[in-house]
Amino acid sequence: NSYEGAEEHRSAEFDFKVTDGSGYLHKIRSATNSLSSLRASIALKLSVAADQLLLKYIDEEGDEVVIGSDAALVDAVHCARAAGGVSLKVSAQVDAAAAARISKAAEIGDAAKTTAAAGASETSSAAVAKTAAPDNTMMYVGGGVLVAAVIGIVAVVLSKKK
């Protein structure tokens, strides 16, 4: 039945309301399971490079969550649908460094998920993606704070020697 096929295709796509860096809202229809497809659609609309986009949404608890993997995108759409939403509000920021860190963390999380899936079927890809990005981000921030502290100490020591 062609109607069933059309219904199945429709459910594989979703409306995303994307807020850009200037505060403008763009409506984009994209696949629900492909972050690269969503990024490409947003990048085309905003005239930016897809790999530089950092995407976030507000979850059901009011937290800002990064969409850094296909699994995180599926989770975000699921949350929107479960709340009765017909679209997902997403903020898009052009931040190449952050987007690269999030993508790398998602790759590591996906690799960990694949390894863990052999021994534990309870592992959630969305949980792996949500926990991997903040840990890596904090590692970079913590390292930056440490470097700044060392530079400050060296500056004080050198100023006292004069």
PDB file of C-alpha atoms in Angstrom:
ATOM      1  CA  ASN A   1       0.000   0.000   0.000  1.00  0.00           C
ATOM      2  CA  SER A   2       1.539   3.324  -1.052  1.00  0.00           C
ATOM      3  CA  TYR A   3      -0.210   5.193   1.770  1.00  0.00           C
ATOM      4  CA  GLU A   4       1.596   3.086   4.392  1.00  0.00           C
ATOM      5  CA  GLY A   5       4.922   3.815   2.709  1.00  0.00           C
ATOM      6  CA  ALA A   6       4.174   7.537   2.708  1.00  0.00           C
ATOM      7  CA  GLU A   7       3.219   7.415   6.394  1.00  0.00           C
ATOM      8  CA  GLU A   8       6.428   5.539   7.239  1.00  0.00           C
ATOM      9  CA  HIS A   9       8.488   8.117   5.274  1.00  0.00           C
ATOM     10  CA  ARG A  10       6.708  11.011   7.005  1.00  0.00           C
ATOM     11  CA  SER A  11       7.493   9.624  10.466  1.00  0.00           C
ATOM     12  CA  ALA A  12      11.190   9.304   9.521  1.00  0.00           C
ATOM     13  CA  GLU A  13      11.299  13.099   9.092  1.00  0.00           C
ATOM     14  CA  PHE A  14      10.530  15.836  11.568  1.00  0.00           C
ATOM     15  CA  ASP A  15      10.223  19.610  11.644  1.00  0.00           C
ATOM     16  CA  PHE A  16      13.043  21.489  13.332  1.00  0.00           C
ATOM     17  CA  LYS A  17      12.703  25.142  14.317  1.00  0.00           C
ATOM     18  CA  VAL A  18      16.259  26.396  14.220  1.00  0.00           C
ATOM     19  CA  THR A  19      17.348  29.624  15.882  1.00  0.00           C
ATOM     20  CA  ASP A  20      20.525  31.071  14.377  1.00  0.00           C
ATOM     21  CA  GLY A  21      23.152  33.258  16.055  1.00  0.00           C
ATOM     22  CA  SER A  22      21.207  36.411  15.160  1.00  0.00           C
ATOM     23  CA  GLY A  23      18.011  35.128  16.767  1.00  0.00           C
ATOM     24  CA  TYR A  24      16.203  34.376  13.501  1.00  0.00           C
ATOM     25  CA  LEU A  25      13.985  31.294  13.408  1.00  0.00           C
ATOM     26  CA  HIS A  26      14.161  28.901  10.435  1.00  0.00           C
ATOM     27  CA  LYS A  27      11.864  25.908   9.874  1.00  0.00           C
ATOM     28  CA  ILE A  28      13.640  22.888   8.422  1.00  0.00           C
ATOM     29  CA  ARG A  29      12.324  19.394   7.723  1.00  0.00           C
ATOM     30  CA  SER A  30      14.944  16.678   8.065  1.00  0.00           C
ATOM     31  CA  ALA A  31      15.522  13.028   8.906  1.00  0.00           C
ATOM     32  CA  THR A  32      15.146  12.092  12.560  1.00  0.00           C
ATOM     33  CA  ASN A  33      18.084   9.673  12.653  1.00  0.00           C
ATOM     34  CA  SER A  34      20.872  11.473  10.769  1.00  0.00           C
ATOM     35  CA  LEU A  35      22.725  14.320  12.432  1.00  0.00           C
ATOM     36  CA  SER A  36      24.821  14.860   9.304  1.00  0.00           C
ATOM     37  CA  SER A  37      21.632  15.310   7.245  1.00  0.00           C
ATOM     38  CA  LEU A  38      20.217  17.811   9.751  1.00  0.00           C
ATOM     39  CA  ARG A  39      23.516  19.718   9.907  1.00  0.00           C
ATOM     40  CA  ALA A  40      23.681  19.819   6.096  1.00  0.00           C
ATOM     41  CA  SER A  41      20.137  21.223   5.877  1.00  0.00           C
ATOM     42  CA  ILE A  42      20.853  23.857   8.525  1.00  0.00           C
ATOM     43  CA  ALA A  43      24.221  24.740   6.980  1.00  0.00           C
ATOM     44  CA  LEU A  44      22.586  25.260   3.595  1.00  0.00           C
ATOM     45  CA  LYS A  45      19.908  27.487   5.125  1.00  0.00           C
ATOM     46  CA  LEU A  46      22.416  29.550   7.163  1.00  0.00           C
ATOM     47  CA  SER A  47      25.213  29.563   4.549  1.00  0.00           C
ATOM     48  CA  VAL A  48      27.822  28.079   6.906  1.00  0.00           C
ATOM     49  CA  ALA A  49      29.943  24.925   6.970  1.00  0.00           C
ATOM     50  CA  ALA A  50      28.035  21.953   8.391  1.00  0.00           C
ATOM     51  CA  ASP A  51      30.990  20.691  10.438  1.00  0.00           C
ATOM     52  CA  GLN A  52      31.162  24.009  12.322  1.00  0.00           C
ATOM     53  CA  LEU A  53      27.603  23.831  13.663  1.00  0.00           C
ATOM     54  CA  LEU A  54      26.980  23.165  17.326  1.00  0.00           C
ATOM     55  CA  LEU A  55      23.339  22.146  17.842  1.00  0.00           C
ATOM     56  CA  LYS A  56      21.464  22.229  21.152  1.00  0.00           C
ATOM     57  CA  TYR A  57      17.901  21.809  22.384  1.00  0.00           C
ATOM     58  CA  ILE A  58      16.071  22.213  25.694  1.00  0.00           C
ATOM     59  CA  ASP A  59      14.999  18.847  27.107  1.00  0.00           C
ATOM     60  CA  GLU A  60      11.905  18.000  29.176  1.00  0.00           C
ATOM     61  CA  GLU A  61      13.710  19.012  32.394  1.00  0.00           C
ATOM     62  CA  GLY A  62      14.686  22.428  31.019  1.00  0.00           C
ATOM     63  CA  ASP A  63      18.348  21.537  30.477  1.00  0.00           C
ATOM     64  CA  GLU A  64      20.256  22.643  27.380  1.00  0.00           C
ATOM     65  CA  VAL A  65      21.481  19.453  25.707  1.00  0.00           C
ATOM     66  CA  VAL A  66      23.996  19.156  22.875  1.00  0.00           C
ATOM     67  CA  ILE A  67      22.989  17.120  19.836  1.00  0.00           C
ATOM     68  CA  GLY A  68      26.332  15.560  18.975  1.00  0.00           C
ATOM     69  CA  SER A  69      25.443  12.193  17.478  1.00  0.00           C
ATOM     70  CA  ASP A  70      22.714  10.364  15.591  1.00  0.00           C
ATOM     71  CA  ALA A  71      21.633   8.744  18.861  1.00  0.00           C
ATOM     72  CA  ALA A  72      21.343  12.132  20.583  1.00  0.00           C
ATOM     73  CA  LEU A  73      19.236  13.407  17.667  1.00  0.00           C
ATOM     74  CA  VAL A  74      16.918  10.391  17.892  1.00  0.00           C
ATOM     75  CA  ASP A  75      16.610  10.984  21.644  1.00  0.00           C
ATOM     76  CA  ALA A  76      15.819  14.694  21.135  1.00  0.00           C
ATOM     77  CA  VAL A  77      13.095  13.938  18.590  1.00  0.00           C
ATOM     78  CA  HIS A  78      11.687  11.207  20.836  1.00  0.00           C
ATOM     79  CA  CYS A  79      11.476  13.694  23.739  1.00  0.00           C
ATOM     80  CA  ALA A  80       9.692  16.239  21.524  1.00  0.00           C
ATOM     81  CA  ARG A  81       7.206  13.650  20.254  1.00  0.00           C
ATOM     82  CA  ALA A  82       6.602  12.256  23.756  1.00  0.00           C
ATOM     83  CA  ALA A  83       5.699  15.778  24.897  1.00  0.00           C
ATOM     84  CA  GLY A  84       3.205  16.013  22.024  1.00  0.00           C
ATOM     85  CA  GLY A  85       5.379  18.321  19.952  1.00  0.00           C
ATOM     86  CA  VAL A  86       5.218  18.500  16.178  1.00  0.00           C
ATOM     87  CA  SER A  87       8.642  20.141  15.965  1.00  0.00           C
ATOM     88  CA  LEU A  88      11.883  20.436  17.898  1.00  0.00           C
ATOM     89  CA  LYS A  89      13.370  23.826  18.735  1.00  0.00           C
ATOM     90  CA  VAL A  90      17.114  23.772  18.098  1.00  0.00           C
ATOM     91  CA  SER A  91      19.709  26.487  18.543  1.00  0.00           C
ATOM     92  CA  ALA A  92      22.516  26.503  15.982  1.00  0.00           C
ATOM     93  CA  GLN A  93      25.823  28.142  16.818  1.00  0.00           C
ATOM     94  CA  VAL A  94      28.820  28.399  14.536  1.00  0.00           C
ATOM     95  CA  ASP A  95      31.579  27.080  16.788  1.00  0.00           C
ATOM     96  CA  ALA A  96      34.050  24.904  14.906  1.00  0.00           C
ATOM     97  CA  ALA A  97      36.141  23.968  17.952  1.00  0.00           C
ATOM     98  CA  ALA A  98      33.176  22.945  20.106  1.00  0.00           C
ATOM     99  CA  ALA A  99      31.505  21.077  17.251  1.00  0.00           C
ATOM    100  CA  ALA A 100      34.715  19.110  16.625  1.00  0.00           C
ATOM    101  CA  ARG A 101      35.034  18.178  20.333  1.00  0.00           C
ATOM    102  CA  ILE A 102      31.392  17.090  20.506  1.00  0.00           C
ATOM    103  CA  SER A 103      31.674  15.025  17.310  1.00  0.00           C
ATOM    104  CA  LYS A 104      34.850  13.346  18.579  1.00  0.00           C
ATOM    105  CA  ALA A 105      33.199  12.602  21.930  1.00  0.00           C
ATOM    106  CA  ALA A 106      30.201  11.118  20.114  1.00  0.00           C
ATOM    107  CA  GLU A 107      32.517   8.896  18.052  1.00  0.00           C
ATOM    108  CA  ILE A 108      34.212   7.697  21.237  1.00  0.00           C
ATOM    109  CA  GLY A 109      30.813   7.183  22.847  1.00  0.00           C
ATOM    110  CA  ASP A 110      29.552   5.218  19.834  1.00  0.00           C
ATOM    111  CA  ALA A 111      32.684   3.040  19.907  1.00  0.00           C
ATOM    112  CA  ALA A 112      32.211   2.440  23.637  1.00  0.00           C
ATOM    113  CA  LYS A 113      28.549   1.624  23.034  1.00  0.00           C
ATOM    114  CA  THR A 114      29.446  -0.925  20.363  1.00  0.00           C
ATOM    115  CA  THR A 115      31.954  -2.576  22.686  1.00  0.00           C
ATOM    116  CA  ALA A 116      29.589  -2.534  25.658  1.00  0.00           C
ATOM    117  CA  ALA A 117      26.650  -3.815  23.597  1.00  0.00           C
ATOM    118  CA  ALA A 118      28.357  -7.189  23.335  1.00  0.00           C
ATOM    119  CA  GLY A 119      28.284  -7.562  27.128  1.00  0.00           C
ATOM    120  CA  ALA A 120      25.492  -5.279  28.334  1.00  0.00           C
ATOM    121  CA  SER A 121      22.331  -4.637  26.341  1.00  0.00           C
ATOM    122  CA  GLU A 122      21.208  -1.997  28.864  1.00  0.00           C
ATOM    123  CA  THR A 123      23.671   0.662  27.614  1.00  0.00           C
ATOM    124  CA  SER A 124      21.813   3.624  26.129  1.00  0.00           C
ATOM    125  CA  SER A 125      23.464   5.432  23.219  1.00  0.00           C
ATOM    126  CA  ALA A 126      21.768   8.662  24.293  1.00  0.00           C
ATOM    127  CA  ALA A 127      23.244   8.358  27.794  1.00  0.00           C
ATOM    128  CA  VAL A 128      26.698   7.696  26.361  1.00  0.00           C
ATOM    129  CA  ALA A 129      26.449  10.739  24.077  1.00  0.00           C
ATOM    130  CA  LYS A 130      25.160  13.018  26.847  1.00  0.00           C
ATOM    131  CA  THR A 131      27.893  12.036  29.308  1.00  0.00           C
ATOM    132  CA  ALA A 132      30.810  11.903  26.892  1.00  0.00           C
ATOM    133  CA  ALA A 133      30.609  15.509  25.676  1.00  0.00           C
ATOM    134  CA  PRO A 134      30.532  17.265  29.061  1.00  0.00           C
ATOM    135  CA  ASP A 135      33.406  15.147  30.384  1.00  0.00           C
ATOM    136  CA  ASN A 136      35.623  16.037  27.444  1.00  0.00           C
ATOM    137  CA  THR A 137      34.607  19.678  27.611  1.00  0.00           C
ATOM    138  CA  MET A 138      35.429  19.844  31.301  1.00  0.00           C
ATOM    139  CA  MET A 139      38.790  18.226  30.630  1.00  0.00           C
ATOM    140  CA  TYR A 140      39.664  21.016  28.194  1.00  0.00           C
ATOM    141  CA  VAL A 141      38.364  23.724  30.539  1.00  0.00           C
ATOM    142  CA  GLY A 142      40.191  22.202  33.518  1.00  0.00           C
ATOM    143  CA  GLY A 143      43.419  22.062  31.520  1.00  0.00           C
ATOM    144  CA  GLY A 144      42.985  25.715  30.534  1.00  0.00           C
ATOM    145  CA  VAL A 145      42.468  26.740  34.150  1.00  0.00           C
ATOM    146  CA  LEU A 146      45.586  24.821  35.192  1.00  0.00           C
ATOM    147  CA  VAL A 147      47.692  26.518  32.505  1.00  0.00           C
ATOM    148  CA  ALA A 148      46.354  29.933  33.528  1.00  0.00           C
ATOM    149  CA  ALA A 149      47.191  29.235  37.192  1.00  0.00           C
ATOM    150  CA  VAL A 150      50.753  28.171  36.350  1.00  0.00           C
ATOM    151  CA  ILE A 151      51.262  31.288  34.210  1.00  0.00           C
ATOM    152  CA  GLY A 152      49.950  33.440  37.086  1.00  0.00           C
ATOM    153  CA  ILE A 153      52.313  31.833  39.596  1.00  0.00           C
ATOM    154  CA  VAL A 154      55.300  32.265  37.268  1.00  0.00           C
ATOM    155  CA  ALA A 155      54.397  35.933  36.743  1.00  0.00           C
ATOM    156  CA  VAL A 156      54.229  36.560  40.521  1.00  0.00           C
ATOM    157  CA  VAL A 157      57.579  34.814  41.126  1.00  0.00           C
ATOM    158  CA  LEU A 158      59.269  36.768  38.330  1.00  0.00           C
ATOM    159  CA  SER A 159      57.852  40.086  39.538  1.00  0.00           C
ATOM    160  CA  LYS A 160      59.175  39.451  43.099  1.00  0.00           C
ATOM    161  CA  LYS A 161      62.674  38.681  41.781  1.00  0.00           C
ATOM    162  CA  LYS A 162      62.970  42.192  40.304  1.00  0.00           C
TER     163      LYS A 162
END
